[in-house]
Amino acid sequence: MRKNSIKNIRVNEEVMRELSNIIRGEIKDPRINPMTSVVAVEVAPDLKTAKAYISVLGDEKSQKDTIAGLRSAEGFIRVKLAKSINLRNTPQITFVLDQSIEYGIAMSKKIDEVTKKEDVE
């Protein structure tokens, strides 16, 4: 199975959907911020590993605590994922903090500031 095959894309989307449901509804860890979202998931072609890109709305401490909470709950998440998705192998999930949404918001604010300055002049 190639990395960008249709099957791999479907597996990525299904794992992302189920992972976000598990994080939102089944994990009771107080370290995990309620404004946590799964941005993307990349499952390896052999279905053994997966990278989950997580975005957390909040300060830096909240982001670190959320990633730590997710890493401590990896086993629980993997068991729930195995029950909800019928795959040959349940992937070992690695959580990666994704700051692209924050970067986009910051860039949008900078663009707005520049356009306001031009309007004043």
PDB file of C-alpha atoms in Angstrom:
ATOM      1  CA  MET A   1       0.000   0.000   0.000  1.00  0.00           C
ATOM      2  CA  ARG A   2       1.482   3.338  -1.039  1.00  0.00           C
ATOM      3  CA  LYS A   3       1.527   6.263   1.347  1.00  0.00           C
ATOM      4  CA  ASN A   4      -1.048   8.317  -0.577  1.00  0.00           C
ATOM      5  CA  SER A   5      -3.261   5.491  -1.783  1.00  0.00           C
ATOM      6  CA  ILE A   6      -7.007   5.785  -1.408  1.00  0.00           C
ATOM      7  CA  LYS A   7      -7.011   3.063   1.241  1.00  0.00           C
ATOM      8  CA  ASN A   8      -4.378   4.903   3.274  1.00  0.00           C
ATOM      9  CA  ILE A   9      -6.301   8.176   3.019  1.00  0.00           C
ATOM     10  CA  ARG A  10      -9.480   6.449   4.251  1.00  0.00           C
ATOM     11  CA  VAL A  11      -7.609   4.813   7.146  1.00  0.00           C
ATOM     12  CA  ASN A  12      -6.112   8.198   8.100  1.00  0.00           C
ATOM     13  CA  GLU A  13      -9.548   9.848   8.108  1.00  0.00           C
ATOM     14  CA  GLU A  14     -11.173   7.040  10.083  1.00  0.00           C
ATOM     15  CA  VAL A  15      -8.404   6.977  12.709  1.00  0.00           C
ATOM     16  CA  MET A  16      -8.610  10.782  12.977  1.00  0.00           C
ATOM     17  CA  ARG A  17     -12.391  10.681  13.480  1.00  0.00           C
ATOM     18  CA  GLU A  18     -12.259   7.950  16.123  1.00  0.00           C
ATOM     19  CA  LEU A  19      -9.262   9.505  17.882  1.00  0.00           C
ATOM     20  CA  SER A  20     -11.030  12.844  18.208  1.00  0.00           C
ATOM     21  CA  ASN A  21     -14.130  11.077  19.599  1.00  0.00           C
ATOM     22  CA  ILE A  22     -11.997   9.227  22.161  1.00  0.00           C
ATOM     23  CA  ILE A  23     -10.140  12.375  23.231  1.00  0.00           C
ATOM     24  CA  ARG A  24     -13.327  14.428  23.436  1.00  0.00           C
ATOM     25  CA  GLY A  25     -15.576  11.931  25.169  1.00  0.00           C
ATOM     26  CA  GLU A  26     -13.758   9.114  26.916  1.00  0.00           C
ATOM     27  CA  ILE A  27     -10.560  10.454  28.470  1.00  0.00           C
ATOM     28  CA  LYS A  28     -11.080  11.913  31.925  1.00  0.00           C
ATOM     29  CA  ASP A  29      -7.530  13.235  32.472  1.00  0.00           C
ATOM     30  CA  PRO A  30      -7.704  16.790  33.922  1.00  0.00           C
ATOM     31  CA  ARG A  31      -4.436  17.726  32.166  1.00  0.00           C
ATOM     32  CA  ILE A  32      -6.085  17.471  28.753  1.00  0.00           C
ATOM     33  CA  ASN A  33      -7.487  20.814  27.640  1.00  0.00           C
ATOM     34  CA  PRO A  34     -11.159  20.668  26.540  1.00  0.00           C
ATOM     35  CA  MET A  35     -10.216  22.765  23.486  1.00  0.00           C
ATOM     36  CA  THR A  36      -8.053  20.007  22.006  1.00  0.00           C
ATOM     37  CA  SER A  37      -8.527  18.976  18.402  1.00  0.00           C
ATOM     38  CA  VAL A  38      -6.962  16.393  16.128  1.00  0.00           C
ATOM     39  CA  VAL A  39      -5.733  18.260  13.059  1.00  0.00           C
ATOM     40  CA  ALA A  40      -4.396  15.332  11.044  1.00  0.00           C
ATOM     41  CA  VAL A  41      -3.330  11.707  11.360  1.00  0.00           C
ATOM     42  CA  GLU A  42      -0.690   9.958   9.265  1.00  0.00           C
ATOM     43  CA  VAL A  43      -0.863   6.177   9.511  1.00  0.00           C
ATOM     44  CA  ALA A  44       2.155   4.298   8.150  1.00  0.00           C
ATOM     45  CA  PRO A  45       1.474   2.026   5.173  1.00  0.00           C
ATOM     46  CA  ASP A  46       2.138  -1.080   7.322  1.00  0.00           C
ATOM     47  CA  LEU A  47      -0.464   0.137   9.881  1.00  0.00           C
ATOM     48  CA  LYS A  48       2.029  -0.252  12.758  1.00  0.00           C
ATOM     49  CA  THR A  49       2.592   3.415  13.629  1.00  0.00           C
ATOM     50  CA  ALA A  50       0.667   6.654  13.376  1.00  0.00           C
ATOM     51  CA  LYS A  51       1.419  10.317  13.986  1.00  0.00           C
ATOM     52  CA  ALA A  52      -1.448  12.342  15.392  1.00  0.00           C
ATOM     53  CA  TYR A  53      -1.101  16.113  15.025  1.00  0.00           C
ATOM     54  CA  ILE A  54      -2.839  17.749  17.979  1.00  0.00           C
ATOM     55  CA  SER A  55      -3.822  21.408  18.257  1.00  0.00           C
ATOM     56  CA  VAL A  56      -4.511  22.892  21.680  1.00  0.00           C
ATOM     57  CA  LEU A  57      -6.147  26.263  22.168  1.00  0.00           C
ATOM     58  CA  GLY A  58      -4.456  27.799  25.191  1.00  0.00           C
ATOM     59  CA  ASP A  59      -1.148  28.870  26.655  1.00  0.00           C
ATOM     60  CA  GLU A  60       2.124  26.958  26.395  1.00  0.00           C
ATOM     61  CA  LYS A  61       1.696  25.227  29.784  1.00  0.00           C
ATOM     62  CA  SER A  62      -1.745  23.968  28.767  1.00  0.00           C
ATOM     63  CA  GLN A  63      -0.308  22.617  25.508  1.00  0.00           C
ATOM     64  CA  LYS A  64       2.509  20.757  27.293  1.00  0.00           C
ATOM     65  CA  ASP A  65       0.103  19.354  29.898  1.00  0.00           C
ATOM     66  CA  THR A  66      -2.286  18.156  27.182  1.00  0.00           C
ATOM     67  CA  ILE A  67       0.470  16.365  25.254  1.00  0.00           C
ATOM     68  CA  ALA A  68       1.730  14.802  28.511  1.00  0.00           C
ATOM     69  CA  GLY A  69      -1.793  13.659  29.355  1.00  0.00           C
ATOM     70  CA  LEU A  70      -2.290  12.142  25.909  1.00  0.00           C
ATOM     71  CA  ARG A  71       1.068  10.348  26.076  1.00  0.00           C
ATOM     72  CA  SER A  72       0.153   8.855  29.451  1.00  0.00           C
ATOM     73  CA  ALA A  73      -3.187   7.669  28.037  1.00  0.00           C
ATOM     74  CA  GLU A  74      -1.675   6.090  24.887  1.00  0.00           C
ATOM     75  CA  GLY A  75      -2.476   2.535  25.991  1.00  0.00           C
ATOM     76  CA  PHE A  76      -6.092   3.361  26.805  1.00  0.00           C
ATOM     77  CA  ILE A  77      -6.497   5.233  23.504  1.00  0.00           C
ATOM     78  CA  ARG A  78      -5.009   2.327  21.554  1.00  0.00           C
ATOM     79  CA  VAL A  79      -7.386  -0.181  23.185  1.00  0.00           C
ATOM     80  CA  LYS A  80     -10.413   2.028  22.426  1.00  0.00           C
ATOM     81  CA  LEU A  81      -9.168   2.524  18.864  1.00  0.00           C
ATOM     82  CA  ALA A  82      -8.790  -1.239  18.391  1.00  0.00           C
ATOM     83  CA  LYS A  83     -12.388  -1.780  19.534  1.00  0.00           C
ATOM     84  CA  SER A  84     -13.834   0.891  17.265  1.00  0.00           C
ATOM     85  CA  ILE A  85     -11.752   0.348  14.095  1.00  0.00           C
ATOM     86  CA  ASN A  86     -11.333  -3.055  12.531  1.00  0.00           C
ATOM     87  CA  LEU A  87      -7.732  -3.032  11.271  1.00  0.00           C
ATOM     88  CA  ARG A  88      -5.185  -5.790  10.911  1.00  0.00           C
ATOM     89  CA  ASN A  89      -2.877  -3.924  13.296  1.00  0.00           C
ATOM     90  CA  THR A  90      -3.785  -1.147  15.702  1.00  0.00           C
ATOM     91  CA  PRO A  91      -1.184   1.572  15.164  1.00  0.00           C
ATOM     92  CA  GLN A  92       1.140   2.803  17.910  1.00  0.00           C
ATOM     93  CA  ILE A  93       0.205   6.489  18.168  1.00  0.00           C
ATOM     94  CA  THR A  94       2.731   9.300  18.535  1.00  0.00           C
ATOM     95  CA  PHE A  95       1.255  12.646  19.515  1.00  0.00           C
ATOM     96  CA  VAL A  96       2.787  15.744  17.913  1.00  0.00           C
ATOM     97  CA  LEU A  97       1.840  19.284  18.910  1.00  0.00           C
ATOM     98  CA  ASP A  98       0.647  21.184  15.840  1.00  0.00           C
ATOM     99  CA  GLN A  99       0.806  24.955  16.092  1.00  0.00           C
ATOM    100  CA  SER A 100      -0.314  25.767  12.553  1.00  0.00           C
ATOM    101  CA  ILE A 101      -3.700  27.120  13.692  1.00  0.00           C
ATOM    102  CA  GLU A 102      -2.049  29.480  16.193  1.00  0.00           C
ATOM    103  CA  TYR A 103       0.435  30.532  13.527  1.00  0.00           C
ATOM    104  CA  GLY A 104      -2.409  31.287  11.120  1.00  0.00           C
ATOM    105  CA  ILE A 105      -4.252  33.353  13.738  1.00  0.00           C
ATOM    106  CA  ALA A 106      -1.089  35.327  14.535  1.00  0.00           C
ATOM    107  CA  MET A 107      -0.417  36.003  10.852  1.00  0.00           C
ATOM    108  CA  SER A 108      -4.025  37.092  10.332  1.00  0.00           C
ATOM    109  CA  LYS A 109      -3.711  39.574  13.214  1.00  0.00           C
ATOM    110  CA  LYS A 110      -0.495  40.976  11.731  1.00  0.00           C
ATOM    111  CA  ILE A 111      -2.133  41.387   8.336  1.00  0.00           C
ATOM    112  CA  ASP A 112      -5.080  43.181   9.969  1.00  0.00           C
ATOM    113  CA  GLU A 113      -2.669  45.526  11.796  1.00  0.00           C
ATOM    114  CA  VAL A 114      -0.867  46.383   8.558  1.00  0.00           C
ATOM    115  CA  THR A 115      -4.111  47.069   6.691  1.00  0.00           C
ATOM    116  CA  LYS A 116      -5.359  49.301   9.538  1.00  0.00           C
ATOM    117  CA  LYS A 117      -2.143  51.318   9.406  1.00  0.00           C
ATOM    118  CA  GLU A 118      -2.524  51.764   5.655  1.00  0.00           C
ATOM    119  CA  ASP A 119      -6.134  52.875   6.077  1.00  0.00           C
ATOM    120  CA  VAL A 120      -5.119  55.528   8.626  1.00  0.00           C
ATOM    121  CA  GLU A 121      -2.445  56.955   6.314  1.00  0.00           C
TER     122      GLU A 121
END
